[in-house]
Amino acid sequence: MVSFKIAAAALLTMGPASAWQPSSKISTFVPSQQYSKRAQQGGSKLSHAIASSSRSSLNMVLADPTKNEMSSGGGMFTASNSESRRVVPENPNGRPTMKVVYVVLESQYQSSMTGAVKRINAGSENMAVECVGYLLEELRNEETFAQFQKDVASANVFVGSLIFVQELAEKVTEVVAPLRDQLDAVLIFPSMPEVMRLNKVGKFTMKNLGQSKSVVADFMKKKKQEDGSSFEEGMLKLLRTLPKVLKFLPSDKAADARTFMMSFQYWLGGSPENLESMLVMLGQDYVEPIMKNMEGKKKVEAAEPILLPDKAIWHPVAPKFVFENNSDYFDWYNKEFCPDAGIDPKTAPTIGIILQKSHINTKDDTHYVSLIAELESRGARVVPIYSGGLDFSGPIEEYFYDAAGRPIVDTIVNLTGFALVGGPASQDHAKAAKVLKRLNKPYMCAVPLVFQSFEEWQASELGLHPVQVALQVSLPEIDGAIEPIIFAGREGATGRSVPLADRVNLLADRAMKWANLGSKPPKDKKIAITIFSFPPDKGNVGTAAYLDVFDSIKAVLKQMKAEGYDIGDAPMEKEAIMEAVLNDPEARISSPELNVAYRMSTDEYYELTPYAQDLEENWGPAPGNLNSDGQNLVVYGKQFGNVFIGVQPTFGYEGDPMRLLFAKSASPHHGFAAYYTYLEKIFQADAVLHFGTHGSLEFMPGKQVGMSGTCYPDRLISSLPSAYLYAANNPSEATIAKRRSYSATVSYLTPPAENAGLYKGLKELKELISSYQGLRENEGRGPAIVNSIVSTAWTCNLDKDIAELPNLETYDAASDTAENRDMIVGKVYAQIMQIESRLLPCGLHTVGVPPTAEEAVATLVNIAQLDRPEDKIESLPRVIAASIGRDINDIYRGNNNGVLEDVELNDKITEASRAAVRALVGQSTDSNGRVKEVKSVFDEVGNFFGGMFGQKKPWTQAIVNAGFPQVEEERLAPLIGYLEFCLKQIVANNELGGIMELLNGKFLMPAPGGDPIRNPDVLPTGRNMHALDPSAIPTQAAIEVSESVVEKLLDKLKSENNGEYPESIAFTLWGTDNIKTYGESLAQVLALVGVRPVADSLGRVNKVELIPLEKLGRPRIDVVVSCSGVFRDLFINQMNLMDRGIKMAAEADEPVEMNFVRKHAIQQAEELGVSLREASCRVFSNSAGSYSANVGLAIENGGWEDESQLQDQFLTRKGFAFNADKPGMMESQADLFKSALKTVDVTFQNLDSSEISITDVSHYYDSDPTKVVQGLRDDKKKPMSLMADTTTANAQVRSLAETVRLDARTKLLNPKFYEGMLSTGYEGVREIQKRLRNTMGWSATAGEVDNFVFEDANSVFIEDMEMQKRLMDTNPNAFRDMVTTFLEANGRGYWDTSEENIQRLQELYAEVEDRIEGI
């Protein structure tokens, strides 16, 4: 065999095939003569010689091919040309020609196939071959697809491999299926089942694959049952057991099956020699003209496939091509290679690298060689392994441990971009995580560009191709992978893989830093804890959603100290830590009241920050006026030993509010850049811990996914490992942090949600209703109580919510009927029960502190109220209702309609549910009111004795005691078992453990994020949070819930609009909401349009079909969908789905009175002078890399002039259209956006979780288009604003005004809420003020806040002198902001109040200013 070292050198000197070609056509990789010479000498000094010549050891790409700035591109990916893969025989010389057409997912087969065909044409006497290849993604292009159809029509042989994208699989099937019989052979290697069924080699077919019994199918099924093998693994095992299988087939079929299996082996072999053998075999055995030509001649004997072992260790300069055990590998590597390369095997970090075998087979490995050499030049050892299939768990177990079972590697880098077990088709995430946890080292999954050339990726604002994001980013994240760094791509002309120099360098640096975290002694490690301040300048330092930041930092410092970290003289009290960092808990970020940790001169800043000059376009020269003392850039924070607690600078909008109007977000300011430069270059942190949800780093401008070296999150975090503490209920933004700022996330629990309860007049109302229930038959007392109920309801402003509430001046219950009195009382009761049972998170969470037993009860009650049909679990209310012969849905319906009997019953069932759960938790509660160990509810001894004496279980007895004696204990059992499991998850505590695992360079187990009530798998927290597989939504359950909500929505709209349907609804879609609900709001959009999502044969949702009008039974409702920037980043494929569905509706030949999508699209096409298809774009968001309408920022900063400014911001920033015909870009379509919005009759949003409601965050009003639509409509009529509330099993649709009132009553005005917040001190005041500011936000965007909300809030927080003093003493800055908000609400006309109130507020403002200034 030829020495591989010479082959490696030859490969590297192949010029155009091995390196990135810029437009000048000059190879950017110029290997030195010394390099080639050393390679030929074959010594192991090769790598050392290369490494010593340059830091970038191979200089694979001397210049960044993407440096030239490009426009945002034409929106189409894969602008490569299939003609570069066309080979036509130059001189057939009378030989019959076989035409072969192939379609592949990736391009690594191109050079081998081209080489094989050229060899046949040059050397065969019997046949010539014409060949053309297509990359799967190219088939989206209409011209390419037309050419593909022509080529297949004239082909003899069709070959396909890894066709796993549904809509493209359909295109392939559409072309090949009708021509299958005329083709001489069809070879499909692992692909979607419907494509696999096209296989045809003589009499061998897979026509019944997945449909009926066959030897192949049975074998595959058996292997899957035995060891969880994926389809590809099954195919490989089938190859190995081929002789046994063929025994069962007739002889002619056996020969054909053998040809197929041989072909598959040749294909897996991948080299030009293997593919030549495959083509010759197919030609002489199956292609008629060649078979005729071969008559009387000797057939070419099929060479045995030249195959590498299924799994092995490979190194580009090893004397053996591969090593089948690691002892042989290290024998060569440690003794020969490392000494010559200057690597000390005893002390060097070791990086395990996972490779794709097909790239090694086809010699398409330059990108692998590049990373290996970069790591070795940094002094690391490498163990590069591959697997023949797509399950890498076996090779990891075999090669990453030594003989004693100890891990050899310090970090793992997966270069395939695929999930660890199963690749693109079917994954086993649990198996992958188990294997990785056993190894317990950081696991990075880097991504090679598959569907884009470098230029396309660089030009695309979206970054990585959406299909690749789904397959090669989302799926590995579920395994626990971090850091999806693009490291390579393909060269357009040859299809060969080439490395991207700066990305390979970054990947090598980051892999080394993670390895360092595992090996460096804790006492020497430097950790930077980064806290946030948002909004700026408002006493907001240490902001994080539902987290007591400084108390949590105290817990982390304590744990670090226990594990040997040097924390210097860090105080162990929350207040003392605050004092040290802030100097003054009343800190303002715009003044030097924060502790200054470092002053960076502008010279030092420019020297250490390579991109500093790029920031000048937005911010002028450094230092600027943010995080600056006028001469230096200022870093705020405090160092304790080797721990630095720093304050991340803000976005910088407060310095210039006009920036909020820009369509695209500005770069970070100099102060922001200086902060991260300080962490990396001056403090020299080994890792940064971002503390809480959330900062600004991950939202800085750049690509959506697949950062380039010019994207700001990439530039800022640079090579720093980042751990990020993120709220478990916010997986969408956590995913942005993972992908854009390379952060490993650690989830933390949000405070448990409790019932809001009742207070003041609302409590009095409930007592009156209770009295009425006992005296309703009493003609004297009953009516008098009803009069009191009516009067108190008016005092509590319930007249806004209860249309039937009689006029206080004219009503007398004594002259009313008993039925009508019951109706009034029922309506009031339903309203106050809605308030009382509303869930609200109480207080703030401290990291490492699990909930108390009472808090666990609150969470479990909410978990117990949901049916879980997929697990065959009935909800507790359903089982209790069934015990009295009622259906809980009927009770909910009666309750919502104010039927007194049903309202009472619903209340009684709710109380019984709480009692049952309290009894369950009570079994495991200790004397301190905490659950340390969960006692099994199925304790056999207790059950045996209890059963003997006819004793009921405690939870059953609690339900009986609550008035439901017939409840069935057996029917409760599945739910109680589930609740026991949930209780264990709720009280488990791994948050501190999770943080420390990352800081210690360990693998952190993955877990879904979302709502723990809907999905208890979110618990326990302290794990590496991921979103979900985007192709899995919407789920069938989400579709069913969405249909019910759409029905309620349309019923409400029809009843309030004289039976007419709305023509157009403006929708807002959120990333987190769709993760939590598995796509409910996405499914609502499709349902309104009358489109049904359809799952493919692998269960992935990536196509849609129109529901016929006769089945729909109503008109198709037009929609205008505004997607949050986070939804856009996570669910670009679902945007594609919506756009395709809406366009389908617009193009349907249906009467416009039954299809409002079509009606409006026809009008807009005419108005804007575009095609109907273009006019039907209805899916909008921000430009790629930008987030939000900035309306929330403007309101939080107070720097807006009038509402028209907010409306302009919304239109400018949210007017970028997604178009499935041009999926590579978000295109500015402001005119189309306005034109679509002006037809809107209703604006609509969803509330899906009790943890985050409409005044908790600014996001909801930031994206609310109510007043925008009003301004655009020709009649200037304000659209109706509605909210769907699916936070409980009793889903409801309310008006926005109703929802704002409900939120205010349960939070802002509720003593249970504000006292809970105030108990946490400094942070609590800020949380209360945030709700007030967000309430005013709704006034600004929708005008849907009642005057009494501000009036009552003023009574609670300002008129009460004791409360006023508490707020001022606890956080004067936040209190000043509260006073400002009241004055602003009045000044802008949102709150009408007395002069006395305004005067008091103005005096208070002056007083609090003096207090802050120390006067």
PDB file of C-alpha atoms in Angstrom, residues 1140-1335:
ATOM      1  CA  ARG A1140     -46.348  27.938   2.494  1.00  0.00           C
ATOM      2  CA  GLY A1141     -49.780  27.325   4.087  1.00  0.00           C
ATOM      3  CA  ILE A1142     -50.887  30.968   3.718  1.00  0.00           C
ATOM      4  CA  LYS A1143     -49.717  31.069   0.089  1.00  0.00           C
ATOM      5  CA  MET A1144     -51.608  27.835  -0.564  1.00  0.00           C
ATOM      6  CA  ALA A1145     -54.778  29.519   0.742  1.00  0.00           C
ATOM      7  CA  ALA A1146     -54.150  32.689  -1.308  1.00  0.00           C
ATOM      8  CA  GLU A1147     -53.699  30.679  -4.506  1.00  0.00           C
ATOM      9  CA  ALA A1148     -56.718  28.421  -3.919  1.00  0.00           C
ATOM     10  CA  ASP A1149     -59.381  28.941  -6.573  1.00  0.00           C
ATOM     11  CA  GLU A1150     -62.182  29.775  -4.127  1.00  0.00           C
ATOM     12  CA  PRO A1151     -64.793  32.567  -3.825  1.00  0.00           C
ATOM     13  CA  VAL A1152     -63.260  35.574  -2.027  1.00  0.00           C
ATOM     14  CA  GLU A1153     -66.192  35.829   0.391  1.00  0.00           C
ATOM     15  CA  MET A1154     -65.090  32.401   1.700  1.00  0.00           C
ATOM     16  CA  ASN A1155     -61.350  33.067   1.503  1.00  0.00           C
ATOM     17  CA  PHE A1156     -60.263  36.362   3.063  1.00  0.00           C
ATOM     18  CA  VAL A1157     -56.583  35.486   2.550  1.00  0.00           C
ATOM     19  CA  ARG A1158     -57.178  35.434  -1.200  1.00  0.00           C
ATOM     20  CA  LYS A1159     -59.445  38.487  -1.075  1.00  0.00           C
ATOM     21  CA  HIS A1160     -56.808  40.668   0.594  1.00  0.00           C
ATOM     22  CA  ALA A1161     -53.876  39.254  -1.399  1.00  0.00           C
ATOM     23  CA  ILE A1162     -55.651  40.116  -4.692  1.00  0.00           C
ATOM     24  CA  GLN A1163     -56.278  43.669  -3.422  1.00  0.00           C
ATOM     25  CA  GLN A1164     -52.674  44.072  -2.215  1.00  0.00           C
ATOM     26  CA  ALA A1165     -51.177  42.630  -5.423  1.00  0.00           C
ATOM     27  CA  GLU A1166     -53.059  45.284  -7.385  1.00  0.00           C
ATOM     28  CA  GLU A1167     -52.267  48.080  -4.915  1.00  0.00           C
ATOM     29  CA  LEU A1168     -48.511  47.293  -4.724  1.00  0.00           C
ATOM     30  CA  GLY A1169     -47.992  46.106  -8.299  1.00  0.00           C
ATOM     31  CA  VAL A1170     -46.678  42.656  -7.314  1.00  0.00           C
ATOM     32  CA  SER A1171     -47.723  39.064  -7.995  1.00  0.00           C
ATOM     33  CA  LEU A1172     -50.455  37.397  -5.936  1.00  0.00           C
ATOM     34  CA  ARG A1173     -47.845  35.085  -4.405  1.00  0.00           C
ATOM     35  CA  GLU A1174     -45.635  37.977  -3.308  1.00  0.00           C
ATOM     36  CA  ALA A1175     -48.650  39.885  -1.965  1.00  0.00           C
ATOM     37  CA  SER A1176     -49.604  36.917   0.220  1.00  0.00           C
ATOM     38  CA  CYS A1177     -46.507  37.173   2.445  1.00  0.00           C
ATOM     39  CA  ARG A1178     -47.963  37.338   5.954  1.00  0.00           C
ATOM     40  CA  VAL A1179     -45.109  36.184   8.208  1.00  0.00           C
ATOM     41  CA  PHE A1180     -43.014  39.071   9.549  1.00  0.00           C
ATOM     42  CA  SER A1181     -40.284  39.627  12.126  1.00  0.00           C
ATOM     43  CA  ASN A1182     -37.171  41.712  12.770  1.00  0.00           C
ATOM     44  CA  SER A1183     -34.227  41.690  10.418  1.00  0.00           C
ATOM     45  CA  ALA A1184     -31.868  38.798  11.177  1.00  0.00           C
ATOM     46  CA  GLY A1185     -29.757  39.477  14.275  1.00  0.00           C
ATOM     47  CA  SER A1186     -32.176  42.133  15.614  1.00  0.00           C
ATOM     48  CA  TYR A1187     -34.752  41.615  18.355  1.00  0.00           C
ATOM     49  CA  SER A1188     -37.961  43.350  19.502  1.00  0.00           C
ATOM     50  CA  ALA A1189     -39.689  46.520  18.287  1.00  0.00           C
ATOM     51  CA  ASN A1190     -37.765  48.491  20.961  1.00  0.00           C
ATOM     52  CA  VAL A1191     -41.122  49.861  22.131  1.00  0.00           C
ATOM     53  CA  GLY A1192     -40.494  48.318  25.550  1.00  0.00           C
ATOM     54  CA  LEU A1193     -37.023  49.881  25.698  1.00  0.00           C
ATOM     55  CA  ALA A1194     -38.433  53.299  24.790  1.00  0.00           C
ATOM     56  CA  ILE A1195     -41.097  53.074  27.508  1.00  0.00           C
ATOM     57  CA  GLU A1196     -38.651  51.744  30.097  1.00  0.00           C
ATOM     58  CA  ASN A1197     -36.177  54.540  29.332  1.00  0.00           C
ATOM     59  CA  GLY A1198     -38.911  57.193  29.125  1.00  0.00           C
ATOM     60  CA  GLY A1199     -37.260  58.712  26.075  1.00  0.00           C
ATOM     61  CA  TRP A1200     -40.175  58.738  23.640  1.00  0.00           C
ATOM     62  CA  GLU A1201     -41.998  61.793  22.410  1.00  0.00           C
ATOM     63  CA  ASP A1202     -45.444  60.480  21.501  1.00  0.00           C
ATOM     64  CA  GLU A1203     -47.262  57.322  20.454  1.00  0.00           C
ATOM     65  CA  SER A1204     -46.526  57.890  16.768  1.00  0.00           C
ATOM     66  CA  GLN A1205     -42.820  57.334  17.545  1.00  0.00           C
ATOM     67  CA  LEU A1206     -43.641  53.952  19.119  1.00  0.00           C
ATOM     68  CA  GLN A1207     -45.787  53.010  16.118  1.00  0.00           C
ATOM     69  CA  ASP A1208     -43.035  53.986  13.665  1.00  0.00           C
ATOM     70  CA  GLN A1209     -40.574  51.856  15.633  1.00  0.00           C
ATOM     71  CA  PHE A1210     -42.910  48.861  15.416  1.00  0.00           C
ATOM     72  CA  LEU A1211     -43.386  49.219  11.643  1.00  0.00           C
ATOM     73  CA  THR A1212     -39.700  49.869  10.936  1.00  0.00           C
ATOM     74  CA  ARG A1213     -38.279  47.076  13.068  1.00  0.00           C
ATOM     75  CA  LYS A1214     -40.939  44.362  12.585  1.00  0.00           C
ATOM     76  CA  GLY A1215     -41.541  44.884   8.842  1.00  0.00           C
ATOM     77  CA  PHE A1216     -39.157  42.192   7.537  1.00  0.00           C
ATOM     78  CA  ALA A1217     -40.995  39.441   5.669  1.00  0.00           C
ATOM     79  CA  PHE A1218     -40.140  35.759   5.594  1.00  0.00           C
ATOM     80  CA  ASN A1219     -40.682  34.263   2.152  1.00  0.00           C
ATOM     81  CA  ALA A1220     -40.507  30.487   1.652  1.00  0.00           C
ATOM     82  CA  ASP A1221     -39.510  31.146  -1.963  1.00  0.00           C
ATOM     83  CA  LYS A1222     -36.395  33.006  -0.722  1.00  0.00           C
ATOM     84  CA  PRO A1223     -35.623  31.324   2.604  1.00  0.00           C
ATOM     85  CA  GLY A1224     -32.126  32.761   3.050  1.00  0.00           C
ATOM     86  CA  MET A1225     -33.123  36.230   4.154  1.00  0.00           C
ATOM     87  CA  MET A1226     -35.568  38.416   6.039  1.00  0.00           C
ATOM     88  CA  GLU A1227     -36.567  41.005   3.425  1.00  0.00           C
ATOM     89  CA  SER A1228     -37.650  44.549   4.322  1.00  0.00           C
ATOM     90  CA  GLN A1229     -41.287  44.730   3.172  1.00  0.00           C
ATOM     91  CA  ALA A1230     -42.614  47.768   5.047  1.00  0.00           C
ATOM     92  CA  ASP A1231     -45.273  48.608   2.425  1.00  0.00           C
ATOM     93  CA  LEU A1232     -46.638  45.073   2.336  1.00  0.00           C
ATOM     94  CA  PHE A1233     -46.586  44.938   6.172  1.00  0.00           C
ATOM     95  CA  LYS A1234     -48.615  48.162   6.398  1.00  0.00           C
ATOM     96  CA  SER A1235     -50.972  47.055   3.641  1.00  0.00           C
ATOM     97  CA  ALA A1236     -51.651  43.743   5.425  1.00  0.00           C
ATOM     98  CA  LEU A1237     -52.073  45.386   8.848  1.00  0.00           C
ATOM     99  CA  LYS A1238     -54.630  47.910   7.648  1.00  0.00           C
ATOM    100  CA  THR A1239     -57.122  45.077   6.905  1.00  0.00           C
ATOM    101  CA  VAL A1240     -56.865  43.770  10.497  1.00  0.00           C
ATOM    102  CA  ASP A1241     -60.069  43.598  12.580  1.00  0.00           C
ATOM    103  CA  VAL A1242     -58.607  41.911  15.676  1.00  0.00           C
ATOM    104  CA  THR A1243     -55.231  41.758  17.418  1.00  0.00           C
ATOM    105  CA  PHE A1244     -54.526  38.551  19.297  1.00  0.00           C
ATOM    106  CA  GLN A1245     -51.924  37.070  21.640  1.00  0.00           C
ATOM    107  CA  ASN A1246     -51.624  33.965  23.808  1.00  0.00           C
ATOM    108  CA  LEU A1247     -50.897  33.604  27.511  1.00  0.00           C
ATOM    109  CA  ASP A1248     -49.723  30.073  28.164  1.00  0.00           C
ATOM    110  CA  SER A1249     -48.054  30.142  31.557  1.00  0.00           C
ATOM    111  CA  SER A1250     -48.859  31.537  34.971  1.00  0.00           C
ATOM    112  CA  GLU A1251     -45.210  32.457  35.501  1.00  0.00           C
ATOM    113  CA  ILE A1252     -45.032  35.145  32.844  1.00  0.00           C
ATOM    114  CA  SER A1253     -48.084  37.304  32.327  1.00  0.00           C
ATOM    115  CA  ILE A1254     -48.713  40.480  30.364  1.00  0.00           C
ATOM    116  CA  THR A1255     -47.369  42.922  32.953  1.00  0.00           C
ATOM    117  CA  ASP A1256     -44.430  40.781  34.101  1.00  0.00           C
ATOM    118  CA  VAL A1257     -42.394  41.539  30.986  1.00  0.00           C
ATOM    119  CA  SER A1258     -42.392  44.256  28.334  1.00  0.00           C
ATOM    120  CA  HIS A1259     -42.357  41.762  25.438  1.00  0.00           C
ATOM    121  CA  TYR A1260     -46.131  41.437  25.177  1.00  0.00           C
ATOM    122  CA  TYR A1261     -46.877  45.131  24.676  1.00  0.00           C
ATOM    123  CA  ASP A1262     -43.642  45.658  22.731  1.00  0.00           C
ATOM    124  CA  SER A1263     -45.154  43.532  19.944  1.00  0.00           C
ATOM    125  CA  ASP A1264     -48.768  44.637  20.312  1.00  0.00           C
ATOM    126  CA  PRO A1265     -49.963  46.295  17.073  1.00  0.00           C
ATOM    127  CA  THR A1266     -53.394  47.546  18.293  1.00  0.00           C
ATOM    128  CA  LYS A1267     -52.801  51.291  17.920  1.00  0.00           C
ATOM    129  CA  VAL A1268     -50.565  50.703  14.872  1.00  0.00           C
ATOM    130  CA  VAL A1269     -53.499  49.032  13.098  1.00  0.00           C
ATOM    131  CA  GLN A1270     -55.840  51.833  14.196  1.00  0.00           C
ATOM    132  CA  GLY A1271     -53.499  54.389  12.614  1.00  0.00           C
ATOM    133  CA  LEU A1272     -53.270  52.424   9.355  1.00  0.00           C
ATOM    134  CA  ARG A1273     -56.955  51.550   8.888  1.00  0.00           C
ATOM    135  CA  ASP A1274     -58.846  53.787   6.473  1.00  0.00           C
ATOM    136  CA  ASP A1275     -61.702  54.211   9.005  1.00  0.00           C
ATOM    137  CA  LYS A1276     -59.231  54.744  11.946  1.00  0.00           C
ATOM    138  CA  LYS A1277     -61.308  52.258  13.953  1.00  0.00           C
ATOM    139  CA  LYS A1278     -59.433  50.565  16.781  1.00  0.00           C
ATOM    140  CA  PRO A1279     -59.384  46.783  16.306  1.00  0.00           C
ATOM    141  CA  MET A1280     -60.624  44.498  19.055  1.00  0.00           C
ATOM    142  CA  SER A1281     -57.753  43.215  21.221  1.00  0.00           C
ATOM    143  CA  LEU A1282     -58.084  39.678  22.565  1.00  0.00           C
ATOM    144  CA  MET A1283     -55.929  37.304  24.627  1.00  0.00           C
ATOM    145  CA  ALA A1284     -56.242  33.528  24.830  1.00  0.00           C
ATOM    146  CA  ASP A1285     -55.481  32.237  28.315  1.00  0.00           C
ATOM    147  CA  THR A1286     -54.419  28.587  28.375  1.00  0.00           C
ATOM    148  CA  THR A1287     -52.653  28.816  31.750  1.00  0.00           C
ATOM    149  CA  THR A1288     -55.194  26.384  33.237  1.00  0.00           C
ATOM    150  CA  ALA A1289     -57.160  23.402  31.961  1.00  0.00           C
ATOM    151  CA  ASN A1290     -60.102  25.807  31.581  1.00  0.00           C
ATOM    152  CA  ALA A1291     -58.813  27.701  28.501  1.00  0.00           C
ATOM    153  CA  GLN A1292     -60.529  31.062  27.907  1.00  0.00           C
ATOM    154  CA  VAL A1293     -60.493  33.961  25.469  1.00  0.00           C
ATOM    155  CA  ARG A1294     -60.719  37.407  27.069  1.00  0.00           C
ATOM    156  CA  SER A1295     -60.466  40.968  25.863  1.00  0.00           C
ATOM    157  CA  LEU A1296     -57.104  42.635  26.427  1.00  0.00           C
ATOM    158  CA  ALA A1297     -58.740  45.118  28.851  1.00  0.00           C
ATOM    159  CA  GLU A1298     -60.162  42.205  30.901  1.00  0.00           C
ATOM    160  CA  THR A1299     -56.728  40.560  30.963  1.00  0.00           C
ATOM    161  CA  VAL A1300     -55.002  43.772  32.098  1.00  0.00           C
ATOM    162  CA  ARG A1301     -57.552  44.164  34.897  1.00  0.00           C
ATOM    163  CA  LEU A1302     -57.138  40.533  35.962  1.00  0.00           C
ATOM    164  CA  ASP A1303     -53.362  40.908  35.968  1.00  0.00           C
ATOM    165  CA  ALA A1304     -53.477  44.143  37.978  1.00  0.00           C
ATOM    166  CA  ARG A1305     -55.854  42.665  40.555  1.00  0.00           C
ATOM    167  CA  THR A1306     -53.796  39.496  41.013  1.00  0.00           C
ATOM    168  CA  LYS A1307     -50.363  41.129  41.011  1.00  0.00           C
ATOM    169  CA  LEU A1308     -49.791  44.876  41.236  1.00  0.00           C
ATOM    170  CA  LEU A1309     -52.725  45.565  43.603  1.00  0.00           C
ATOM    171  CA  ASN A1310     -52.561  42.266  45.496  1.00  0.00           C
ATOM    172  CA  PRO A1311     -50.962  42.354  48.982  1.00  0.00           C
ATOM    173  CA  LYS A1312     -49.956  38.703  48.590  1.00  0.00           C
ATOM    174  CA  PHE A1313     -47.872  39.664  45.570  1.00  0.00           C
ATOM    175  CA  TYR A1314     -46.324  42.940  46.666  1.00  0.00           C
ATOM    176  CA  GLU A1315     -45.625  41.817  50.231  1.00  0.00           C
ATOM    177  CA  GLY A1316     -43.996  38.656  48.832  1.00  0.00           C
ATOM    178  CA  MET A1317     -41.775  40.840  46.640  1.00  0.00           C
ATOM    179  CA  LEU A1318     -40.959  43.329  49.410  1.00  0.00           C
ATOM    180  CA  SER A1319     -39.814  40.458  51.635  1.00  0.00           C
ATOM    181  CA  THR A1320     -36.815  40.040  49.291  1.00  0.00           C
ATOM    182  CA  GLY A1321     -35.775  43.667  49.784  1.00  0.00           C
ATOM    183  CA  TYR A1322     -33.933  45.685  47.139  1.00  0.00           C
ATOM    184  CA  GLU A1323     -34.890  43.458  44.162  1.00  0.00           C
ATOM    185  CA  GLY A1324     -38.548  43.298  45.276  1.00  0.00           C
ATOM    186  CA  VAL A1325     -39.132  47.064  44.918  1.00  0.00           C
ATOM    187  CA  ARG A1326     -37.800  46.864  41.387  1.00  0.00           C
ATOM    188  CA  GLU A1327     -40.166  43.979  40.589  1.00  0.00           C
ATOM    189  CA  ILE A1328     -43.206  46.004  41.776  1.00  0.00           C
ATOM    190  CA  GLN A1329     -42.129  49.076  39.780  1.00  0.00           C
ATOM    191  CA  LYS A1330     -41.605  46.899  36.700  1.00  0.00           C
ATOM    192  CA  ARG A1331     -45.278  45.815  36.806  1.00  0.00           C
ATOM    193  CA  LEU A1332     -46.410  49.445  37.064  1.00  0.00           C
ATOM    194  CA  ARG A1333     -44.227  50.519  34.138  1.00  0.00           C
ATOM    195  CA  ASN A1334     -45.414  47.572  32.013  1.00  0.00           C
ATOM    196  CA  THR A1335     -49.053  48.420  32.825  1.00  0.00           C
TER     197      THR A1335
END
